[in-house]
Coordinates of C-alpha atoms in Angstrom, one line a residue:
M1 CA 107.6 90.9 110.4
S2 CA 110.7 93.0 109.2
G3 CA 111.4 90.9 106.1
H4 CA 110.1 91.6 102.6
V5 CA 106.4 90.8 102.6
T6 CA 105.0 89.2 99.4
G7 CA 101.8 87.6 100.6
A8 CA 98.4 88.9 101.9
T9 CA 98.6 90.8 105.2
A10 CA 95.1 89.7 106.3
A11 CA 92.6 87.0 105.4
L12 CA 91.3 87.2 101.9
A13 CA 87.6 88.2 101.4
E14 CA 85.6 85.1 100.5
E15 CA 83.4 87.1 98.1
L16 CA 82.6 90.6 97.0
P17 CA 79.3 92.3 97.9
S18 CA 76.8 91.9 95.1
W19 CA 76.9 95.7 94.4
V20 CA 80.7 95.6 93.8
S21 CA 82.4 94.6 90.5
L22 CA 86.2 94.2 89.9
L23 CA 87.6 95.0 86.6
R24 CA 91.4 94.4 86.6
A25 CA 93.5 96.4 84.1
P26 CA 95.9 94.4 81.8
N27 CA 99.0 96.0 83.3
P28 CA 100.6 93.4 85.6
G29 CA 104.1 93.8 86.8
P30 CA 106.3 93.6 89.9
M31 CA 105.1 97.0 91.0
T32 CA 101.4 96.7 90.0
L33 CA 101.0 93.0 91.1
D34 CA 98.2 91.5 88.9
G35 CA 97.3 94.9 87.5
T36 CA 95.4 98.0 88.6
N37 CA 92.0 97.2 90.2
T38 CA 89.2 99.3 88.8
W39 CA 86.1 99.0 91.1
V40 CA 82.6 99.6 89.9
L41 CA 79.9 100.2 92.6
R42 CA 76.3 100.2 92.0
A43 CA 73.5 100.1 94.6
P44 CA 70.5 97.8 93.8
A45 CA 68.1 99.4 91.3
A46 CA 70.4 102.5 91.1
G47 CA 70.3 104.2 87.7
Y48 CA 74.1 105.1 87.8
G49 CA 77.2 103.4 89.0
V50 CA 80.5 104.8 90.5
V51 CA 83.9 104.0 89.2
V52 CA 87.0 104.0 91.5
D53 CA 90.3 104.3 89.7
P54 CA 89.9 103.9 86.0
G55 CA 93.5 102.7 85.6
P56 CA 95.8 103.0 82.6
A57 CA 94.9 104.4 79.2
D58 CA 94.1 101.0 77.8
E59 CA 91.2 101.2 75.4
G60 CA 90.0 97.7 75.9
H61 CA 89.9 98.1 79.7
L62 CA 88.1 101.5 79.5
K63 CA 85.5 100.1 77.2
R64 CA 84.9 97.2 79.6
I65 CA 84.3 99.7 82.3
A66 CA 81.9 101.7 80.1
E67 CA 80.0 98.5 79.4
H68 CA 79.0 98.6 83.2
G69 CA 77.3 102.0 82.6
P70 CA 75.5 104.2 83.0
I71 CA 78.2 105.7 85.2
G72 CA 77.5 108.8 87.2
L73 CA 80.8 109.5 88.9
I74 CA 84.5 108.6 88.6
L75 CA 86.6 108.7 91.8
I76 CA 90.4 108.6 92.1
T77 CA 92.3 107.3 95.2
H78 CA 95.6 109.1 94.2
G79 CA 97.3 110.5 91.2
H80 CA 99.7 107.9 90.1
P81 CA 99.4 107.2 86.3
D82 CA 98.5 103.5 86.7
H83 CA 95.3 104.7 88.4
T84 CA 94.5 107.9 86.6
E85 CA 95.9 107.7 83.0
G86 CA 92.6 106.4 81.6
A87 CA 90.4 108.9 83.5
A88 CA 90.0 111.5 80.7
R89 CA 89.2 108.9 78.1
L90 CA 86.7 107.2 80.5
R91 CA 85.0 110.5 81.0
E92 CA 84.6 110.8 77.2
L93 CA 83.1 107.4 77.1
V94 CA 80.6 107.7 79.9
G95 CA 80.2 111.4 80.5
A96 CA 80.8 111.4 84.2
P97 CA 82.9 113.9 86.2
V98 CA 86.3 112.7 87.6
L99 CA 86.9 113.7 91.1
A100 CA 90.2 113.5 92.9
A101 CA 91.9 115.3 95.9
D102 CA 94.4 116.8 93.6
P103 CA 92.9 119.4 91.3
A104 CA 95.3 118.2 88.6
H105 CA 93.4 114.9 88.3
T106 CA 89.9 116.4 88.7
I107 CA 87.8 116.8 85.5
G108 CA 84.4 118.3 85.2
G109 CA 83.9 118.8 88.9
T110 CA 85.6 120.2 92.1
P111 CA 88.4 118.5 93.9
L112 CA 87.4 116.1 96.7
G113 CA 86.9 117.6 100.1
A114 CA 85.2 116.8 103.4
D115 CA 82.0 118.3 102.2
T116 CA 82.0 116.9 98.6
A117 CA 78.6 115.5 97.7
L118 CA 79.1 112.0 96.3
D119 CA 76.8 109.3 95.1
E120 CA 73.2 109.6 96.5
T121 CA 72.4 105.8 96.3
L122 CA 75.5 104.7 98.2
G123 CA 76.8 106.1 101.4
I124 CA 80.4 107.1 100.3
R125 CA 82.6 108.8 102.9
L126 CA 85.9 110.3 102.0
L127 CA 88.8 109.3 104.2
R128 CA 91.9 111.4 103.9
T129 CA 94.8 109.0 104.0
P130 CA 98.1 110.7 102.9
G131 CA 101.4 109.0 103.1
H132 CA 101.8 106.7 100.1
T133 CA 101.3 110.0 98.2
A134 CA 100.3 113.4 99.5
D135 CA 96.9 113.2 97.7
S136 CA 96.0 109.6 98.7
V137 CA 92.4 109.1 99.9
C138 CA 90.3 106.1 100.8
F139 CA 86.5 105.7 100.4
L140 CA 84.3 104.1 103.1
V141 CA 81.2 102.9 101.2
E142 CA 77.9 101.6 102.7
C143 CA 75.1 99.8 100.9
G144 CA 72.4 98.3 103.2
D145 CA 74.1 96.6 106.0
E146 CA 77.4 96.0 104.1
R147 CA 80.5 98.3 104.2
V148 CA 83.8 98.3 102.4
V149 CA 86.9 100.5 102.3
L150 CA 88.5 101.2 99.0
T151 CA 92.1 101.7 99.9
G152 CA 93.9 102.5 96.7
D153 CA 97.5 101.9 97.3
T154 CA 97.5 102.8 101.1
I155 CA 96.8 99.1 101.7
L156 CA 97.4 96.5 98.9
G157 CA 95.9 93.1 98.6
R158 CA 99.3 91.4 98.6
G159 CA 102.6 92.7 100.1
T160 CA 103.2 96.2 101.3
T161 CA 103.3 99.5 99.6
V162 CA 106.1 102.1 99.1
V163 CA 106.1 105.5 100.7
A164 CA 106.8 107.5 97.5
H165 CA 109.2 110.1 98.9
P166 CA 109.4 113.1 98.5
D167 CA 105.6 113.3 97.7
G168 CA 104.9 110.6 100.2
H169 CA 105.6 111.1 103.9
L170 CA 106.1 108.4 106.5
G171 CA 104.5 110.3 109.5
D172 CA 101.4 110.9 107.4
Y173 CA 101.3 107.3 106.4
L174 CA 101.5 105.9 109.9
N175 CA 98.7 108.2 110.9
S176 CA 96.6 107.0 107.9
L177 CA 97.2 103.4 109.0
E178 CA 96.1 104.2 112.5
L179 CA 92.9 105.6 111.0
L180 CA 92.3 102.5 108.9
S181 CA 93.0 100.2 111.8
S182 CA 89.7 101.4 113.3
Y183 CA 87.7 99.7 110.6
T184 CA 87.5 96.2 112.1
G185 CA 85.7 93.5 110.2
I186 CA 85.2 95.7 107.1
A187 CA 86.5 94.4 103.8
A188 CA 89.4 96.3 102.1
L189 CA 89.2 96.7 98.3
P190 CA 92.8 97.7 97.3
G191 CA 94.2 99.2 94.2
H192 CA 96.2 96.1 93.5
G193 CA 95.8 92.5 94.6
P194 CA 92.9 90.6 96.0
A195 CA 90.3 92.0 98.4
L196 CA 91.0 91.5 102.1
A197 CA 88.4 90.5 104.7
D198 CA 89.4 93.0 107.4
C199 CA 90.8 96.4 106.8
A200 CA 91.8 96.9 110.4
A201 CA 93.9 93.6 110.5
A202 CA 95.8 94.7 107.3
A203 CA 96.4 98.2 108.7
E204 CA 97.7 96.8 112.0
F205 CA 100.1 94.4 110.1
Y206 CA 101.3 97.3 108.0
L207 CA 101.9 99.4 111.1
A208 CA 104.0 96.6 112.8
H209 CA 105.9 96.1 109.6
R210 CA 106.7 99.9 109.2
R211 CA 107.8 100.1 112.8
A212 CA 110.1 97.1 112.4
R213 CA 111.5 98.6 109.3
L214 CA 112.3 101.8 111.2
D215 CA 114.2 99.8 113.8
Q216 CA 116.2 98.2 111.0
V217 CA 117.0 101.7 109.5
R218 CA 118.1 103.1 112.8
S219 CA 120.4 100.1 113.3
A220 CA 121.8 100.5 109.8
V221 CA 122.6 104.2 110.4
D222 CA 124.0 103.5 113.8
T223 CA 126.4 100.9 112.2
G224 CA 127.6 103.2 109.5
A225 CA 125.2 103.3 106.6
R226 CA 125.6 106.8 105.2
T227 CA 123.4 107.1 102.1
P228 CA 120.0 105.8 101.2
A229 CA 121.7 103.2 98.9
D230 CA 123.8 101.9 101.9
V231 CA 120.5 101.6 104.0
V232 CA 118.8 99.7 101.1
A233 CA 121.6 97.2 100.9
A234 CA 121.6 96.6 104.6
V235 CA 117.8 96.6 105.3
Y236 CA 116.3 95.4 102.0
A237 CA 118.9 92.6 101.2
D238 CA 115.9 90.2 100.9
V239 CA 114.3 92.2 98.2
D240 CA 115.1 91.5 94.6
R241 CA 117.8 94.0 93.4
S242 CA 115.5 95.1 90.5
L243 CA 113.2 96.6 93.0
W244 CA 115.9 98.4 95.1
W245 CA 115.2 101.8 93.3
A246 CA 111.7 101.6 94.7
A247 CA 112.8 100.5 98.2
E248 CA 115.0 103.7 98.2
W249 CA 111.8 105.8 98.1
S250 CA 110.7 104.3 101.4
V251 CA 114.2 104.5 102.8
R252 CA 114.4 108.3 102.1
A253 CA 111.0 108.7 103.8
Q254 CA 112.3 106.6 106.7
L255 CA 115.5 108.7 107.1
E256 CA 113.4 111.9 106.9
Y257 CA 111.1 110.6 109.6
L258 CA 114.1 109.8 111.8
G259 CA 115.6 113.3 111.2
V260 CA 118.6 111.8 109.4
D261 CA 120.0 113.8 106.4
S262 CA 120.3 111.5 103.4
G263 CA 122.8 113.8 101.8
E264 CA 121.5 113.1 98.2
S265 CA 118.7 114.4 96.1
A266 CA 115.8 112.1 95.7
P267 CA 115.1 110.2 92.4
G268 CA 112.1 111.0 90.3
V269 CA 108.8 109.2 91.1
S270 CA 107.4 107.3 88.1
G271 CA 104.1 106.5 89.6
L272 CA 104.4 102.8 90.4
E273 CA 103.4 101.5 93.8
H274 CA 104.6 98.3 95.4
T275 CA 107.6 97.6 97.5

C-alpha cells in the first residue's frame, strides 16, 4: 500500500453511460497519463450539453469538443493549465459560459458556489473537494437512474495524485477523500486515466495510501531526514527520479500536516498532476 502506485485503484468501469462522452486531449505524459480527459454530458433529447474540463489549448481537441455541440455550459474541476488552458477558446467556439470555483478561471458567469444553478436537464451537484488544489471541486451528476462523479484530479483513473503544496493541503485532501468515500457503487470519471466503477472504493484506497505515506514520512523524520529532499529520497525511492520534484510537493504537504518545519521555500507549481 505504501509503495508507488501506478495501476488502477479500483475496478475499471465496464462502459460509460450513454449520455457521457470522453474526449481525451493529445497531451500524454508522465504527469498527465494518457492525456487530460474532457467529459461531455448530454441528457437524452436535451438541446444543450455540458463540458467538464476543456483541457489544453489544442485547436484540434477544442474543435472536436465543439462538434459535440450545442454546448450550454463549461465546468472546471480545478485551475491547473492542462484542464483550463483551452477554456477561453472553447467559449469562443461554442458561446457557453465557463464556471469554476476560482474567479480567475470563470468567464461569462459567476464562480461556482453551493447555490450555483447548473444544467437543467441533468442533476449536477457541486462537491467541494479541496486538497489537490485549493479550488478543486467534483461534480455528482444524475441522469435517470444513473449517477457518476466527475473527480478531476482528486481521484485519478490510474495511480495517485499529488497534493500540490502550498496551494494544496493534505488535511483538506483527506477530508475530501472521506466525502468521496460515501459514493459507493457510483462510477468515478477522472481528469486523467480510465473511468472507475466505484468512487468510494478508489477514495478508500487513496485514504489508506496517504495514511501509509504519512507513517513513512514520520519514520523518515524520526531517523534523521531534515529537508523535503531527504524525505523524498527515503520515502519515494521507488519513484522514478525524474518525478521526485513532483513528489516533493506531496512531501511538503505531509510535513506541514505533521507540523514539521521543512526549512525551505516551496518550488513553484507548474500545473501538472500525477505522482
